[in-house]
Amino acid sequence: MAGALAQTVSFAEPVDGATVSSPFKVKFAVSGMDVKPAGDMSDNTGHHHLLINASAIKAGESVPFDETHLHFGKGQTEAEVKLPPGSYTLTMQFANGAHQSYGPGLSKSIKVTVK
């Protein structure tokens, strides 16, 4: 695939190591893929998930539906997150329309402190 963009995800906000007040805004960025709502199984598309104190999910595995795996299946690229005070690892995981992970290559983790 000559000329194809590298497929990556990143946090536009907050920055790694940030101290934030709850609720805080999380902005997702993705390159080389298109954000589409859950259910859309087009090639090179998917939607964001935010994992609270959880690691990247192996490629092909489904992202769980629970309080530590937040789904943005409407195709949202930002969210307001409420967490109690403490230190957290936030992991963004991009997954396809069936919530199947694209793996660690399309995940990114940052650490934040909620004051």
Tab-separated table of C-alpha atoms in Angstrom:
chain	number	residue	atom	x	y	z
A	1	MET	CA	0.000	0.000	0.000
A	2	ALA	CA	2.320	2.715	-1.202
A	3	GLY	CA	1.451	6.154	0.048
A	4	ALA	CA	-0.999	4.947	2.684
A	5	LEU	CA	-1.026	6.921	5.902
A	6	ALA	CA	0.261	5.159	8.958
A	7	GLN	CA	-2.641	4.020	11.078
A	8	THR	CA	-2.280	5.577	14.525
A	9	VAL	CA	-4.385	6.978	17.348
A	10	SER	CA	-3.473	9.687	19.821
A	11	PHE	CA	-4.940	11.875	22.525
A	12	ALA	CA	-5.434	15.475	21.405
A	13	GLU	CA	-6.468	16.250	24.989
A	14	PRO	CA	-5.445	15.800	27.801
A	15	VAL	CA	-1.678	15.505	27.487
A	16	ASP	CA	0.228	12.636	29.084
A	17	GLY	CA	0.927	13.431	32.728
A	18	ALA	CA	-1.804	16.080	32.987
A	19	THR	CA	-3.577	16.926	36.221
A	20	VAL	CA	-7.270	17.450	35.499
A	21	SER	CA	-10.462	18.296	37.377
A	22	SER	CA	-13.420	15.961	36.979
A	23	PRO	CA	-15.276	16.075	34.699
A	24	PHE	CA	-12.623	16.581	32.045
A	25	LYS	CA	-12.639	16.553	28.269
A	26	VAL	CA	-10.955	13.772	26.317
A	27	LYS	CA	-10.334	14.369	22.609
A	28	PHE	CA	-9.415	11.462	20.353
A	29	ALA	CA	-7.373	11.680	17.162
A	30	VAL	CA	-6.854	8.996	14.518
A	31	SER	CA	-4.761	8.890	11.346
A	32	GLY	CA	-5.124	6.538	8.408
A	33	MET	CA	-8.592	5.371	9.464
A	34	ASP	CA	-12.062	6.889	9.247
A	35	VAL	CA	-14.311	7.221	12.289
A	36	LYS	CA	-17.696	5.595	11.641
A	37	PRO	CA	-20.500	4.585	14.008
A	38	ALA	CA	-20.698	1.083	15.440
A	39	GLY	CA	-22.230	-1.304	12.954
A	40	ASP	CA	-20.360	0.158	9.961
A	41	MET	CA	-17.976	-2.559	8.804
A	42	SER	CA	-16.336	-0.631	5.936
A	43	ASP	CA	-12.602	-1.217	5.493
A	44	ASN	CA	-10.284	1.068	7.463
A	45	THR	CA	-13.073	2.399	9.675
A	46	GLY	CA	-13.991	2.088	13.316
A	47	HIS	CA	-14.744	3.999	16.474
A	48	HIS	CA	-13.010	4.965	19.687
A	49	HIS	CA	-13.094	3.275	23.082
A	50	LEU	CA	-11.608	4.631	26.292
A	51	LEU	CA	-10.233	2.076	28.720
A	52	ILE	CA	-9.812	3.161	32.334
A	53	ASN	CA	-6.797	1.478	33.989
A	54	ALA	CA	-6.910	-1.270	31.357
A	55	SER	CA	-4.395	-2.330	28.712
A	56	ALA	CA	-4.739	-2.435	24.953
A	57	ILE	CA	-6.910	-5.262	23.683
A	58	LYS	CA	-5.527	-7.924	21.349
A	59	ALA	CA	-6.482	-7.590	17.688
A	60	GLY	CA	-9.768	-9.310	16.923
A	61	GLU	CA	-10.930	-9.450	20.550
A	62	SER	CA	-14.128	-7.613	21.436
A	63	VAL	CA	-13.973	-4.569	23.673
A	64	PRO	CA	-15.940	-5.388	26.844
A	65	PHE	CA	-19.038	-3.411	27.771
A	66	ASP	CA	-18.435	-2.331	31.384
A	67	GLU	CA	-17.667	0.712	33.494
A	68	THR	CA	-13.946	0.650	32.632
A	69	HIS	CA	-14.423	0.273	28.843
A	70	LEU	CA	-16.248	3.324	27.494
A	71	HIS	CA	-17.668	2.949	23.990
A	72	PHE	CA	-18.085	5.830	21.553
A	73	GLY	CA	-20.148	3.921	19.037
A	74	LYS	CA	-21.864	6.989	17.601
A	75	GLY	CA	-18.512	8.005	16.146
A	76	GLN	CA	-17.735	10.622	18.793
A	77	THR	CA	-14.246	12.116	18.715
A	78	GLU	CA	-14.435	13.717	22.152
A	79	ALA	CA	-16.108	12.972	25.453
A	80	GLU	CA	-16.554	14.317	28.946
A	81	VAL	CA	-15.186	11.855	31.492
A	82	LYS	CA	-15.999	11.828	35.208
A	83	LEU	CA	-13.580	10.036	37.530
A	84	PRO	CA	-12.997	10.279	41.279
A	85	PRO	CA	-9.708	11.802	42.451
A	86	GLY	CA	-6.696	9.587	41.845
A	87	SER	CA	-4.140	8.479	39.278
A	88	TYR	CA	-5.310	6.774	36.112
A	89	THR	CA	-3.985	5.213	32.967
A	90	LEU	CA	-6.294	6.063	30.068
A	91	THR	CA	-5.984	3.832	27.025
A	92	MET	CA	-7.666	4.730	23.767
A	93	GLN	CA	-8.513	1.648	21.690
A	94	PHE	CA	-9.750	1.881	18.117
A	95	ALA	CA	-12.036	-0.961	17.080
A	96	ASN	CA	-14.191	-1.918	14.115
A	97	GLY	CA	-17.942	-1.618	13.762
A	98	ALA	CA	-18.432	-4.861	15.718
A	99	HIS	CA	-16.292	-3.543	18.630
A	100	GLN	CA	-13.441	-5.890	17.659
A	101	SER	CA	-10.104	-4.337	18.581
A	102	TYR	CA	-7.541	-3.372	15.958
A	103	GLY	CA	-4.920	-4.306	18.558
A	104	PRO	CA	-2.117	-2.484	20.376
A	105	GLY	CA	-1.003	-0.763	17.145
A	106	LEU	CA	-4.200	1.299	17.217
A	107	SER	CA	-4.140	2.085	20.909
A	108	LYS	CA	-2.429	4.777	22.955
A	109	SER	CA	-2.071	5.164	26.704
A	110	ILE	CA	-1.518	8.262	28.814
A	111	LYS	CA	-1.434	8.867	32.555
A	112	VAL	CA	-3.562	11.532	34.214
A	113	THR	CA	-4.162	12.616	37.783
A	114	VAL	CA	-7.670	13.679	38.752
A	115	LYS	CA	-7.519	16.216	41.585
